[in-house]
Every structure is written in C-alpha cells, then in structure tokens.
Amino acid sequence: MSMADLTLRTAVPDKDYPALAMLLSKIWDEPTTAADIHDWDQIGVGGGDGRFLTRILLENEQKELLGYGTLRHQTYEEEGWFYIWVGVDPDFRCQGWGQLLYEKMAALAVANGASELGSDVLDNCPDCLRFAKKQGFNVDRHLYQATIDLHKFEAHKFTGIIEAVEAAGIRFTSLAAEGDTEAARRKLHALNYQVALDDPASNGSFPAFAAFNNNWKRASWFVPEGQLLAVVGDQYVGLSAVGYMQATNSMVNLMTGVDKAYRGRKIAQALKLKSIEFAQTYGADYILTHNDSQNAPILAINRKLGYRPKTGEYRLKMRI
C-alpha cells in the first residue's frame, strides 16, 4: 500500500465515532465507546473563545480506518500549549502511517500558534515511547493506573474508619443529596480547582465553572450521586468524584482530594471507602483510578484498600 492509496480527512462525529471507538479499543487497554468520544468533545465547551479541537482519520481505498490523530487546545490552558496524539491500528503499524499522521497534526499545531506540545503513551509500549522521542518528546510525568475488584473488596478490614472521621465533625454526603443546585456545583468546582492544582500531575490550568459545569451536564459518565463530599458546616472540604462507564460496568475515580486545612485526618481514606460503597451499591464490577507516580499519599491509600496496578501512561511534552 502506497501513500497514494491513503486518505486523511476530518472525522464526522455521528458517522465516524463508532469505528473510531473500535480502533481506540484496539490500541488502549480499556474499551472506548462512541459516547466516550462525544464526551471528550464537550470538555472545555462554554469556556469562551479560543478553543481548538480536530480529529483526523487515516483511511485506505476500502475506507478501512487505519489510524487517527487529534489536536486540542482549551481556552483555560496556557497560550501556545496544544495536546497532540496519534495512533495506528496494531495490524497496520511499521509502514510509516504514524509518521504521516504525526506530521499532519504537528503542521496543524504550528499553523494554529503552538509553541509547546503535550501527549501521552502507555507505559507498556516501548515502541510508542521510542516513536514519541523520535519526534522530540520527553517524559514529563508517569501516571499509574490501578483497579479494585468490587466483588472481592474486604470491607471488614476498614470497619470504623468512616465513623471515626464522622465523630470528628465531618459529614459525608453527595452532590445529589445536596440538591445538585448551581450553588452546590459552584462550591464543588471551587474545591476541584484547589485540589487539582495540588496534584503533582497538574500543569497549572483548570477550566472555569461554565466549561466545567457544561461537561457535567453532557457527560454520559456523570452521576450526581457519585460526586461524594466531605462537609464541615456548609463548607466542602473533601471530594471523591466517581463516574459510571456503561460499556465496562465500571466506575472511574476521577479525583479524590481534601482541602489543605483538613488533611491528615483520614478524610481522603474515608472518601475512598465511600466511593467503594457507592460503586458496589450501583452494581459496578470494579473501579479504575489514575494517579501521578509522585502522589505518595493517595497511592498509599489505594494500596491499603486493595487497588491493583495495571498499565499506566507517560505524560510527554516538547517545545517547538
């Protein structure tokens, strides 16, 4: 197959996302659905002018999807910073298609004012990392993934932890129980902002409320009951955000964090236990979580609760 037999074109969401989801499911270690990609499209929507997102497909003459590239910039991200990613069907690799896609996406990045690129590769794919380094990327962070089997969780080992935290004046609730009002969402957004910037993996950017709330409204994974809160008086001091992934009947623990003034009181551990309780009640099979390799406190909690490591990812960056 020659370059002349290939077509690069912009993805059409309703038409192309089912096939794109199948491709990504072959590349990644967790299944991807068309709904997931539609969810990603909504990230940052409503955050003002300056947002950029494109998805490019690589097809052969038979209209088979061989590869895919994406380029994205959110309004809340540093000026000149773009996320870039390309992937090729494992059955069609080592033919130059990844390089073709990357050069297309990189040219788009430069044309749109990029001065720094970010990307990621799975940490169990040395060929992927070599490809990225060939383009000029360096490893910036290492993120671990871990899962906990909800059917095998030994709750009796943690009896009394939640009760002890409650006895110290902490009330556990959820966004749903708080009425899921705009005021409650704004308070939760503010806490998300604080704890996200404390995460070692943070690049210092975070969406404003309008964009963050729009994502909550539209995301297929969003469950108000899964936005778990630790509260003192009317102040939100801790959160554990859990979303439901229908394709795998699983939950994703997107964020767990505690206000700096309330750390060291086992609130995060209690919130993690609350997230497990919620996921079990919902009927999920497991919880997946992602954490930076330098986030020692949360990694220690995960190990204690019984989370088991799986494939992680390297976060990459390069200056243009």
PDB file of C-alpha atoms in Angstrom:
ATOM      1  CA  MET A   1       0.000   0.000   0.000  1.00  0.00           C
ATOM      2  CA  SER A   2       1.412   3.381  -1.016  1.00  0.00           C
ATOM      3  CA  MET A   3       0.771   6.866   0.316  1.00  0.00           C
ATOM      4  CA  ALA A   4      -1.340   7.486  -2.791  1.00  0.00           C
ATOM      5  CA  ASP A   5      -3.802   4.856  -1.589  1.00  0.00           C
ATOM      6  CA  LEU A   6      -4.455   6.690   1.689  1.00  0.00           C
ATOM      7  CA  THR A   7      -6.863   9.461   2.627  1.00  0.00           C
ATOM      8  CA  LEU A   8      -6.636  11.893   5.522  1.00  0.00           C
ATOM      9  CA  ARG A   9      -9.936  13.529   6.438  1.00  0.00           C
ATOM     10  CA  THR A  10     -11.678  15.206   9.343  1.00  0.00           C
ATOM     11  CA  ALA A  11     -13.863  12.911  11.441  1.00  0.00           C
ATOM     12  CA  VAL A  12     -17.638  13.358  11.287  1.00  0.00           C
ATOM     13  CA  PRO A  13     -18.895  12.598  14.821  1.00  0.00           C
ATOM     14  CA  ASP A  14     -22.164  10.763  14.186  1.00  0.00           C
ATOM     15  CA  LYS A  15     -20.762   8.883  11.199  1.00  0.00           C
ATOM     16  CA  ASP A  16     -17.224   8.064  12.314  1.00  0.00           C
ATOM     17  CA  TYR A  17     -17.136   7.775  16.099  1.00  0.00           C
ATOM     18  CA  PRO A  18     -18.332   4.134  16.284  1.00  0.00           C
ATOM     19  CA  ALA A  19     -15.442   2.996  14.063  1.00  0.00           C
ATOM     20  CA  LEU A  20     -13.022   5.314  15.854  1.00  0.00           C
ATOM     21  CA  ALA A  21     -14.080   3.838  19.186  1.00  0.00           C
ATOM     22  CA  MET A  22     -13.316   0.346  17.862  1.00  0.00           C
ATOM     23  CA  LEU A  23      -9.856   1.482  16.769  1.00  0.00           C
ATOM     24  CA  LEU A  24      -9.072   3.093  20.126  1.00  0.00           C
ATOM     25  CA  SER A  25     -10.269  -0.033  21.923  1.00  0.00           C
ATOM     26  CA  LYS A  26      -7.623  -1.997  19.993  1.00  0.00           C
ATOM     27  CA  ILE A  27      -4.902   0.500  20.923  1.00  0.00           C
ATOM     28  CA  TRP A  28      -5.749   1.129  24.588  1.00  0.00           C
ATOM     29  CA  ASP A  29      -6.283  -1.344  27.408  1.00  0.00           C
ATOM     30  CA  GLU A  30      -9.784  -0.121  28.346  1.00  0.00           C
ATOM     31  CA  PRO A  31     -12.730  -0.263  25.898  1.00  0.00           C
ATOM     32  CA  THR A  32     -13.759   3.026  24.301  1.00  0.00           C
ATOM     33  CA  THR A  33     -17.262   3.857  23.048  1.00  0.00           C
ATOM     34  CA  ALA A  34     -18.615   6.464  20.650  1.00  0.00           C
ATOM     35  CA  ALA A  35     -20.292   8.078  23.672  1.00  0.00           C
ATOM     36  CA  ASP A  36     -16.864   8.461  25.314  1.00  0.00           C
ATOM     37  CA  ILE A  37     -15.555  10.384  22.306  1.00  0.00           C
ATOM     38  CA  HIS A  38     -18.652  12.595  22.278  1.00  0.00           C
ATOM     39  CA  ASP A  39     -17.941  13.255  25.985  1.00  0.00           C
ATOM     40  CA  TRP A  40     -14.373  14.306  25.189  1.00  0.00           C
ATOM     41  CA  ASP A  41     -15.740  16.708  22.569  1.00  0.00           C
ATOM     42  CA  GLN A  42     -17.625  18.527  25.316  1.00  0.00           C
ATOM     43  CA  ILE A  43     -14.599  19.183  27.537  1.00  0.00           C
ATOM     44  CA  GLY A  44     -13.987  22.911  27.590  1.00  0.00           C
ATOM     45  CA  VAL A  45     -17.173  23.824  25.685  1.00  0.00           C
ATOM     46  CA  GLY A  46     -18.631  27.028  27.094  1.00  0.00           C
ATOM     47  CA  GLY A  47     -15.273  28.288  28.306  1.00  0.00           C
ATOM     48  CA  GLY A  48     -15.030  31.170  25.842  1.00  0.00           C
ATOM     49  CA  ASP A  49     -13.319  31.819  22.510  1.00  0.00           C
ATOM     50  CA  GLY A  50     -10.012  30.247  21.545  1.00  0.00           C
ATOM     51  CA  ARG A  51     -10.854  26.555  21.908  1.00  0.00           C
ATOM     52  CA  PHE A  52      -9.448  24.304  19.187  1.00  0.00           C
ATOM     53  CA  LEU A  53     -10.250  20.639  18.523  1.00  0.00           C
ATOM     54  CA  THR A  54      -9.831  18.462  15.475  1.00  0.00           C
ATOM     55  CA  ARG A  55      -9.883  14.714  14.866  1.00  0.00           C
ATOM     56  CA  ILE A  56      -8.263  13.386  11.676  1.00  0.00           C
ATOM     57  CA  LEU A  57      -8.797   9.885  10.279  1.00  0.00           C
ATOM     58  CA  LEU A  58      -6.444   7.875   8.057  1.00  0.00           C
ATOM     59  CA  GLU A  59      -8.238   5.506   5.663  1.00  0.00           C
ATOM     60  CA  ASN A  60      -7.259   3.188   2.811  1.00  0.00           C
ATOM     61  CA  GLU A  61      -9.064   2.788  -0.513  1.00  0.00           C
ATOM     62  CA  GLN A  62     -11.515   0.346   1.078  1.00  0.00           C
ATOM     63  CA  LYS A  63     -12.464   3.025   3.650  1.00  0.00           C
ATOM     64  CA  GLU A  64     -10.890   0.964   6.430  1.00  0.00           C
ATOM     65  CA  LEU A  65      -9.783   3.077   9.371  1.00  0.00           C
ATOM     66  CA  LEU A  66      -6.024   2.607   9.767  1.00  0.00           C
ATOM     67  CA  GLY A  67      -5.122   5.432  12.118  1.00  0.00           C
ATOM     68  CA  TYR A  68      -6.236   8.564  13.884  1.00  0.00           C
ATOM     69  CA  GLY A  69      -4.813  11.840  15.123  1.00  0.00           C
ATOM     70  CA  THR A  70      -6.162  14.596  17.331  1.00  0.00           C
ATOM     71  CA  LEU A  71      -5.075  18.103  18.245  1.00  0.00           C
ATOM     72  CA  ARG A  72      -6.641  20.133  21.042  1.00  0.00           C
ATOM     73  CA  HIS A  73      -6.279  23.412  22.893  1.00  0.00           C
ATOM     74  CA  GLN A  74      -8.611  24.565  25.662  1.00  0.00           C
ATOM     75  CA  THR A  75      -9.203  28.219  26.487  1.00  0.00           C
ATOM     76  CA  TYR A  76      -8.053  27.689  30.077  1.00  0.00           C
ATOM     77  CA  GLU A  77      -4.723  26.178  29.014  1.00  0.00           C
ATOM     78  CA  GLU A  78      -1.525  28.171  28.647  1.00  0.00           C
ATOM     79  CA  GLU A  79      -1.319  30.094  25.395  1.00  0.00           C
ATOM     80  CA  GLY A  80       0.594  28.100  22.803  1.00  0.00           C
ATOM     81  CA  TRP A  81       0.113  24.730  24.548  1.00  0.00           C
ATOM     82  CA  PHE A  82      -1.586  22.007  22.483  1.00  0.00           C
ATOM     83  CA  TYR A  83      -2.332  18.355  23.143  1.00  0.00           C
ATOM     84  CA  ILE A  84      -1.421  16.098  20.224  1.00  0.00           C
ATOM     85  CA  TRP A  85      -1.915  12.359  19.849  1.00  0.00           C
ATOM     86  CA  VAL A  86      -1.727   9.845  17.016  1.00  0.00           C
ATOM     87  CA  GLY A  87      -2.358   6.119  16.893  1.00  0.00           C
ATOM     88  CA  VAL A  88      -2.335   3.389  14.250  1.00  0.00           C
ATOM     89  CA  ASP A  89      -4.191   0.088  14.196  1.00  0.00           C
ATOM     90  CA  PRO A  90      -1.732  -2.523  15.564  1.00  0.00           C
ATOM     91  CA  ASP A  91      -2.315  -4.601  12.412  1.00  0.00           C
ATOM     92  CA  PHE A  92      -1.043  -1.783  10.177  1.00  0.00           C
ATOM     93  CA  ARG A  93       1.974  -0.438  12.056  1.00  0.00           C
ATOM     94  CA  CYS A  94       5.586  -0.034  10.906  1.00  0.00           C
ATOM     95  CA  GLN A  95       4.553   1.264   7.471  1.00  0.00           C
ATOM     96  CA  GLY A  96       5.028   4.982   8.105  1.00  0.00           C
ATOM     97  CA  TRP A  97       1.362   5.752   8.740  1.00  0.00           C
ATOM     98  CA  GLY A  98       2.016   7.023  12.274  1.00  0.00           C
ATOM     99  CA  GLN A  99       4.670   9.418  10.975  1.00  0.00           C
ATOM    100  CA  LEU A 100       2.287  10.610   8.264  1.00  0.00           C
ATOM    101  CA  LEU A 101      -0.395  11.323  10.849  1.00  0.00           C
ATOM    102  CA  TYR A 102       2.007  12.991  13.249  1.00  0.00           C
ATOM    103  CA  GLU A 103       3.396  15.330  10.590  1.00  0.00           C
ATOM    104  CA  LYS A 104      -0.159  16.303   9.622  1.00  0.00           C
ATOM    105  CA  MET A 105      -1.146  17.053  13.224  1.00  0.00           C
ATOM    106  CA  ALA A 106       2.124  18.838  14.034  1.00  0.00           C
ATOM    107  CA  ALA A 107       1.709  21.087  10.992  1.00  0.00           C
ATOM    108  CA  LEU A 108      -1.801  21.959  12.175  1.00  0.00           C
ATOM    109  CA  ALA A 109      -0.397  22.758  15.608  1.00  0.00           C
ATOM    110  CA  VAL A 110       2.205  25.154  14.210  1.00  0.00           C
ATOM    111  CA  ALA A 111      -0.382  26.774  11.936  1.00  0.00           C
ATOM    112  CA  ASN A 112      -2.545  27.463  14.987  1.00  0.00           C
ATOM    113  CA  GLY A 113       0.197  29.049  17.067  1.00  0.00           C
ATOM    114  CA  ALA A 114       1.544  26.110  19.059  1.00  0.00           C
ATOM    115  CA  SER A 115       4.805  26.618  20.938  1.00  0.00           C
ATOM    116  CA  GLU A 116       4.620  23.564  23.214  1.00  0.00           C
ATOM    117  CA  LEU A 117       3.051  20.137  22.707  1.00  0.00           C
ATOM    118  CA  GLY A 118       1.822  17.607  25.228  1.00  0.00           C
ATOM    119  CA  SER A 119       0.982  13.964  24.605  1.00  0.00           C
ATOM    120  CA  ASP A 120       0.940  10.551  26.285  1.00  0.00           C
ATOM    121  CA  VAL A 121       1.789   6.913  25.617  1.00  0.00           C
ATOM    122  CA  LEU A 122       1.041   3.717  27.513  1.00  0.00           C
ATOM    123  CA  ASP A 123       3.941   2.687  29.728  1.00  0.00           C
ATOM    124  CA  ASN A 124       3.851  -0.891  28.410  1.00  0.00           C
ATOM    125  CA  CYS A 125       4.519   0.172  24.808  1.00  0.00           C
ATOM    126  CA  PRO A 126       8.257   0.817  24.331  1.00  0.00           C
ATOM    127  CA  ASP A 127       7.755   1.248  20.581  1.00  0.00           C
ATOM    128  CA  CYS A 128       5.254   4.038  21.269  1.00  0.00           C
ATOM    129  CA  LEU A 129       7.717   5.805  23.559  1.00  0.00           C
ATOM    130  CA  ARG A 130      10.521   5.454  21.008  1.00  0.00           C
ATOM    131  CA  PHE A 131       8.269   6.934  18.335  1.00  0.00           C
ATOM    132  CA  ALA A 132       7.410   9.888  20.573  1.00  0.00           C
ATOM    133  CA  LYS A 133      11.043  10.530  21.478  1.00  0.00           C
ATOM    134  CA  LYS A 134      11.928  10.425  17.787  1.00  0.00           C
ATOM    135  CA  GLN A 135       9.558  13.387  17.295  1.00  0.00           C
ATOM    136  CA  GLY A 136      11.311  15.284  20.100  1.00  0.00           C
ATOM    137  CA  PHE A 137       9.116  14.480  23.117  1.00  0.00           C
ATOM    138  CA  ASN A 138      10.490  13.883  26.606  1.00  0.00           C
ATOM    139  CA  VAL A 139       8.809  12.161  29.547  1.00  0.00           C
ATOM    140  CA  ASP A 140       7.385  14.725  31.959  1.00  0.00           C
ATOM    141  CA  ARG A 141       5.263  12.601  34.332  1.00  0.00           C
ATOM    142  CA  HIS A 142       4.441   8.950  34.949  1.00  0.00           C
ATOM    143  CA  LEU A 143       0.815   8.187  35.797  1.00  0.00           C
ATOM    144  CA  TYR A 144      -0.165   4.879  37.342  1.00  0.00           C
ATOM    145  CA  GLN A 145      -3.475   3.136  36.755  1.00  0.00           C
ATOM    146  CA  ALA A 146      -4.983   0.791  39.309  1.00  0.00           C
ATOM    147  CA  THR A 147      -8.232  -1.111  39.753  1.00  0.00           C
ATOM    148  CA  ILE A 148     -10.114  -2.628  42.644  1.00  0.00           C
ATOM    149  CA  ASP A 149     -12.414  -5.628  42.209  1.00  0.00           C
ATOM    150  CA  LEU A 150     -15.629  -4.664  43.978  1.00  0.00           C
ATOM    151  CA  HIS A 151     -16.693  -8.292  44.318  1.00  0.00           C
ATOM    152  CA  LYS A 152     -13.549  -9.110  46.302  1.00  0.00           C
ATOM    153  CA  PHE A 153     -13.247  -5.969  48.437  1.00  0.00           C
ATOM    154  CA  GLU A 154     -12.782  -6.853  52.114  1.00  0.00           C
ATOM    155  CA  ALA A 155     -14.839  -4.152  53.810  1.00  0.00           C
ATOM    156  CA  HIS A 156     -14.417  -5.667  57.283  1.00  0.00           C
ATOM    157  CA  LYS A 157     -10.747  -4.625  57.312  1.00  0.00           C
ATOM    158  CA  PHE A 158     -11.780  -0.969  57.377  1.00  0.00           C
ATOM    159  CA  THR A 159     -14.600  -1.024  59.906  1.00  0.00           C
ATOM    160  CA  GLY A 160     -14.748   2.142  61.978  1.00  0.00           C
ATOM    161  CA  ILE A 161     -12.738   4.469  59.732  1.00  0.00           C
ATOM    162  CA  ILE A 162     -15.711   6.375  58.323  1.00  0.00           C
ATOM    163  CA  GLU A 163     -17.379   6.501  61.746  1.00  0.00           C
ATOM    164  CA  ALA A 164     -14.219   7.905  63.364  1.00  0.00           C
ATOM    165  CA  VAL A 165     -13.992  10.694  60.791  1.00  0.00           C
ATOM    166  CA  GLU A 166     -17.677  11.479  61.263  1.00  0.00           C
ATOM    167  CA  ALA A 167     -17.183  11.594  65.026  1.00  0.00           C
ATOM    168  CA  ALA A 168     -14.552  14.292  64.464  1.00  0.00           C
ATOM    169  CA  GLY A 169     -17.184  16.552  62.871  1.00  0.00           C
ATOM    170  CA  ILE A 170     -17.080  15.603  59.195  1.00  0.00           C
ATOM    171  CA  ARG A 171     -20.358  14.956  57.384  1.00  0.00           C
ATOM    172  CA  PHE A 172     -20.362  12.746  54.285  1.00  0.00           C
ATOM    173  CA  THR A 173     -22.879  13.427  51.544  1.00  0.00           C
ATOM    174  CA  SER A 174     -23.106  13.759  47.751  1.00  0.00           C
ATOM    175  CA  LEU A 175     -23.883  16.431  45.185  1.00  0.00           C
ATOM    176  CA  ALA A 176     -27.251  14.740  44.634  1.00  0.00           C
ATOM    177  CA  ALA A 177     -28.075  14.814  48.348  1.00  0.00           C
ATOM    178  CA  GLU A 178     -27.090  18.496  48.447  1.00  0.00           C
ATOM    179  CA  GLY A 179     -29.793  19.164  45.845  1.00  0.00           C
ATOM    180  CA  ASP A 180     -27.470  19.319  42.812  1.00  0.00           C
ATOM    181  CA  THR A 181     -28.059  23.089  42.678  1.00  0.00           C
ATOM    182  CA  GLU A 182     -25.898  25.617  40.863  1.00  0.00           C
ATOM    183  CA  ALA A 183     -24.657  26.883  44.228  1.00  0.00           C
ATOM    184  CA  ALA A 184     -23.597  23.366  45.219  1.00  0.00           C
ATOM    185  CA  ARG A 185     -21.911  22.826  41.860  1.00  0.00           C
ATOM    186  CA  ARG A 186     -20.007  26.093  42.213  1.00  0.00           C
ATOM    187  CA  LYS A 187     -18.712  25.057  45.630  1.00  0.00           C
ATOM    188  CA  LEU A 188     -17.708  21.666  44.263  1.00  0.00           C
ATOM    189  CA  HIS A 189     -15.984  23.297  41.281  1.00  0.00           C
ATOM    190  CA  ALA A 190     -14.000  25.537  43.638  1.00  0.00           C
ATOM    191  CA  LEU A 191     -12.823  22.532  45.660  1.00  0.00           C
ATOM    192  CA  ASN A 192     -11.971  20.611  42.477  1.00  0.00           C
ATOM    193  CA  TYR A 193      -9.902  23.589  41.365  1.00  0.00           C
ATOM    194  CA  GLN A 194      -7.974  23.703  44.635  1.00  0.00           C
ATOM    195  CA  VAL A 195      -7.166  20.011  44.899  1.00  0.00           C
ATOM    196  CA  ALA A 196      -6.455  19.599  41.162  1.00  0.00           C
ATOM    197  CA  LEU A 197      -3.759  22.276  41.250  1.00  0.00           C
ATOM    198  CA  ASP A 198      -2.173  20.484  44.229  1.00  0.00           C
ATOM    199  CA  ASP A 199      -1.888  17.267  42.212  1.00  0.00           C
ATOM    200  CA  PRO A 200       1.730  16.650  41.126  1.00  0.00           C
ATOM    201  CA  ALA A 201       0.426  15.974  37.595  1.00  0.00           C
ATOM    202  CA  SER A 202      -1.196  19.426  37.316  1.00  0.00           C
ATOM    203  CA  ASN A 203       0.103  21.774  34.624  1.00  0.00           C
ATOM    204  CA  GLY A 204      -1.414  24.759  36.428  1.00  0.00           C
ATOM    205  CA  SER A 205      -4.519  25.105  34.266  1.00  0.00           C
ATOM    206  CA  PHE A 206      -8.133  24.389  35.173  1.00  0.00           C
ATOM    207  CA  PRO A 207     -11.467  25.143  33.454  1.00  0.00           C
ATOM    208  CA  ALA A 208     -13.730  27.933  34.653  1.00  0.00           C
ATOM    209  CA  PHE A 209     -17.094  26.996  36.130  1.00  0.00           C
ATOM    210  CA  ALA A 210     -19.083  27.438  32.899  1.00  0.00           C
ATOM    211  CA  ALA A 211     -16.977  24.914  30.971  1.00  0.00           C
ATOM    212  CA  PHE A 212     -16.676  22.528  33.923  1.00  0.00           C
ATOM    213  CA  ASN A 213     -20.414  22.593  34.557  1.00  0.00           C
ATOM    214  CA  ASN A 214     -21.187  22.099  30.867  1.00  0.00           C
ATOM    215  CA  ASN A 215     -19.101  18.929  30.926  1.00  0.00           C
ATOM    216  CA  TRP A 216     -21.040  17.675  33.955  1.00  0.00           C
ATOM    217  CA  LYS A 217     -24.330  18.357  32.172  1.00  0.00           C
ATOM    218  CA  ARG A 218     -23.405  16.493  28.995  1.00  0.00           C
ATOM    219  CA  ALA A 219     -21.041  13.709  30.050  1.00  0.00           C
ATOM    220  CA  SER A 220     -22.500  10.215  29.838  1.00  0.00           C
ATOM    221  CA  TRP A 221     -20.424   9.122  32.853  1.00  0.00           C
ATOM    222  CA  PHE A 222     -21.707  11.844  35.186  1.00  0.00           C
ATOM    223  CA  VAL A 223     -23.726  10.649  38.176  1.00  0.00           C
ATOM    224  CA  PRO A 224     -24.576  13.329  40.805  1.00  0.00           C
ATOM    225  CA  GLU A 225     -24.752  10.602  43.457  1.00  0.00           C
ATOM    226  CA  GLY A 226     -21.143   9.747  42.601  1.00  0.00           C
ATOM    227  CA  GLN A 227     -19.866  13.232  43.423  1.00  0.00           C
ATOM    228  CA  LEU A 228     -19.073  12.384  47.040  1.00  0.00           C
ATOM    229  CA  LEU A 229     -18.414  15.144  49.544  1.00  0.00           C
ATOM    230  CA  ALA A 230     -16.912  15.691  52.966  1.00  0.00           C
ATOM    231  CA  VAL A 231     -18.536  18.717  54.610  1.00  0.00           C
ATOM    232  CA  VAL A 232     -17.920  20.841  57.702  1.00  0.00           C
ATOM    233  CA  GLY A 233     -20.832  23.190  58.374  1.00  0.00           C
ATOM    234  CA  ASP A 234     -21.608  24.428  54.860  1.00  0.00           C
ATOM    235  CA  GLN A 235     -18.006  24.156  53.626  1.00  0.00           C
ATOM    236  CA  TYR A 236     -16.983  21.415  51.198  1.00  0.00           C
ATOM    237  CA  VAL A 237     -13.622  20.172  52.483  1.00  0.00           C
ATOM    238  CA  GLY A 238     -13.177  16.918  50.569  1.00  0.00           C
ATOM    239  CA  LEU A 239     -14.372  15.173  47.432  1.00  0.00           C
ATOM    240  CA  SER A 240     -14.223  11.879  45.617  1.00  0.00           C
ATOM    241  CA  ALA A 241     -15.622  12.080  42.089  1.00  0.00           C
ATOM    242  CA  VAL A 242     -16.810   8.769  40.658  1.00  0.00           C
ATOM    243  CA  GLY A 243     -18.255   8.318  37.161  1.00  0.00           C
ATOM    244  CA  TYR A 244     -20.033   5.306  35.651  1.00  0.00           C
ATOM    245  CA  MET A 245     -18.720   3.655  32.476  1.00  0.00           C
ATOM    246  CA  GLN A 246     -21.587   1.664  30.996  1.00  0.00           C
ATOM    247  CA  ALA A 247     -19.523  -0.227  28.406  1.00  0.00           C
ATOM    248  CA  THR A 248     -17.493  -1.967  31.125  1.00  0.00           C
ATOM    249  CA  ASN A 249     -19.993  -1.714  34.001  1.00  0.00           C
ATOM    250  CA  SER A 250     -17.250   0.007  35.942  1.00  0.00           C
ATOM    251  CA  MET A 251     -16.595   3.228  37.799  1.00  0.00           C
ATOM    252  CA  VAL A 252     -13.754   5.687  37.272  1.00  0.00           C
ATOM    253  CA  ASN A 253     -12.478   7.563  40.315  1.00  0.00           C
ATOM    254  CA  LEU A 254     -11.624  10.821  38.563  1.00  0.00           C
ATOM    255  CA  MET A 255     -10.420  12.774  41.580  1.00  0.00           C
ATOM    256  CA  THR A 256     -10.089  12.387  45.335  1.00  0.00           C
ATOM    257  CA  GLY A 257      -8.788  15.318  47.338  1.00  0.00           C
ATOM    258  CA  VAL A 258      -9.070  17.253  50.570  1.00  0.00           C
ATOM    259  CA  ASP A 259      -8.764  20.942  51.439  1.00  0.00           C
ATOM    260  CA  LYS A 260      -5.245  21.648  52.749  1.00  0.00           C
ATOM    261  CA  ALA A 261      -6.575  22.766  56.137  1.00  0.00           C
ATOM    262  CA  TYR A 262      -8.251  19.387  56.696  1.00  0.00           C
ATOM    263  CA  ARG A 263      -5.568  16.975  55.555  1.00  0.00           C
ATOM    264  CA  GLY A 264      -4.067  14.351  57.837  1.00  0.00           C
ATOM    265  CA  ARG A 265      -7.441  13.370  59.330  1.00  0.00           C
ATOM    266  CA  LYS A 266      -8.127  10.261  57.185  1.00  0.00           C
ATOM    267  CA  ILE A 267     -10.820  12.134  55.257  1.00  0.00           C
ATOM    268  CA  ALA A 268      -9.394  11.009  51.903  1.00  0.00           C
ATOM    269  CA  GLN A 269      -9.349   7.388  53.029  1.00  0.00           C
ATOM    270  CA  ALA A 270     -12.936   7.659  54.249  1.00  0.00           C
ATOM    271  CA  LEU A 271     -13.980   9.230  50.929  1.00  0.00           C
ATOM    272  CA  LYS A 272     -12.293   6.392  49.064  1.00  0.00           C
ATOM    273  CA  LEU A 273     -14.281   3.941  51.175  1.00  0.00           C
ATOM    274  CA  LYS A 274     -17.442   5.902  50.425  1.00  0.00           C
ATOM    275  CA  SER A 275     -16.654   5.673  46.708  1.00  0.00           C
ATOM    276  CA  ILE A 276     -16.333   1.894  47.010  1.00  0.00           C
ATOM    277  CA  GLU A 277     -19.644   1.692  48.894  1.00  0.00           C
ATOM    278  CA  PHE A 278     -21.338   3.775  46.211  1.00  0.00           C
ATOM    279  CA  ALA A 279     -19.897   1.747  43.328  1.00  0.00           C
ATOM    280  CA  GLN A 280     -20.959  -1.521  44.956  1.00  0.00           C
ATOM    281  CA  THR A 281     -24.485  -0.216  45.533  1.00  0.00           C
ATOM    282  CA  TYR A 282     -24.621   0.917  41.895  1.00  0.00           C
ATOM    283  CA  GLY A 283     -23.737  -2.603  40.777  1.00  0.00           C
ATOM    284  CA  ALA A 284     -20.362  -1.872  39.167  1.00  0.00           C
ATOM    285  CA  ASP A 285     -17.744  -4.596  38.854  1.00  0.00           C
ATOM    286  CA  TYR A 286     -14.623  -2.536  39.517  1.00  0.00           C
ATOM    287  CA  ILE A 287     -13.213   0.970  39.976  1.00  0.00           C
ATOM    288  CA  LEU A 288     -10.391   2.349  37.833  1.00  0.00           C
ATOM    289  CA  THR A 289      -8.224   5.226  39.013  1.00  0.00           C
ATOM    290  CA  HIS A 290      -5.234   7.202  37.713  1.00  0.00           C
ATOM    291  CA  ASN A 291      -2.602   8.800  39.941  1.00  0.00           C
ATOM    292  CA  ASP A 292       0.716  10.529  39.445  1.00  0.00           C
ATOM    293  CA  SER A 293       3.733   8.473  40.482  1.00  0.00           C
ATOM    294  CA  GLN A 294       4.757  11.287  42.867  1.00  0.00           C
ATOM    295  CA  ASN A 295       1.383  11.424  44.647  1.00  0.00           C
ATOM    296  CA  ALA A 296       2.565   9.274  47.550  1.00  0.00           C
ATOM    297  CA  PRO A 297      -0.372   9.869  49.961  1.00  0.00           C
ATOM    298  CA  ILE A 298      -3.107   8.716  47.582  1.00  0.00           C
ATOM    299  CA  LEU A 299      -1.006   5.839  46.241  1.00  0.00           C
ATOM    300  CA  ALA A 300      -0.566   4.600  49.821  1.00  0.00           C
ATOM    301  CA  ILE A 301      -4.331   4.753  50.414  1.00  0.00           C
ATOM    302  CA  ASN A 302      -5.002   2.857  47.190  1.00  0.00           C
ATOM    303  CA  ARG A 303      -2.578   0.082  48.136  1.00  0.00           C
ATOM    304  CA  LYS A 304      -4.083  -0.175  51.607  1.00  0.00           C
ATOM    305  CA  LEU A 305      -7.591  -0.540  50.176  1.00  0.00           C
ATOM    306  CA  GLY A 306      -6.514  -3.251  47.759  1.00  0.00           C
ATOM    307  CA  TYR A 307      -6.141  -1.473  44.431  1.00  0.00           C
ATOM    308  CA  ARG A 308      -4.005  -3.469  41.996  1.00  0.00           C
ATOM    309  CA  PRO A 309      -1.694  -1.814  39.440  1.00  0.00           C
ATOM    310  CA  LYS A 310      -2.300  -2.081  35.709  1.00  0.00           C
ATOM    311  CA  THR A 311      -0.972  -0.356  32.613  1.00  0.00           C
ATOM    312  CA  GLY A 312      -0.121   3.304  33.221  1.00  0.00           C
ATOM    313  CA  GLU A 313       0.968   6.119  30.956  1.00  0.00           C
ATOM    314  CA  TYR A 314       3.817   8.528  30.394  1.00  0.00           C
ATOM    315  CA  ARG A 315       2.862  12.174  30.027  1.00  0.00           C
ATOM    316  CA  LEU A 316       5.092  13.792  27.418  1.00  0.00           C
ATOM    317  CA  LYS A 317       5.996  17.315  26.396  1.00  0.00           C
ATOM    318  CA  MET A 318       8.197  19.172  23.930  1.00  0.00           C
ATOM    319  CA  ARG A 319       8.953  22.731  22.885  1.00  0.00           C
ATOM    320  CA  ILE A 320       8.547  23.597  19.228  1.00  0.00           C
TER     321      ILE A 320
END
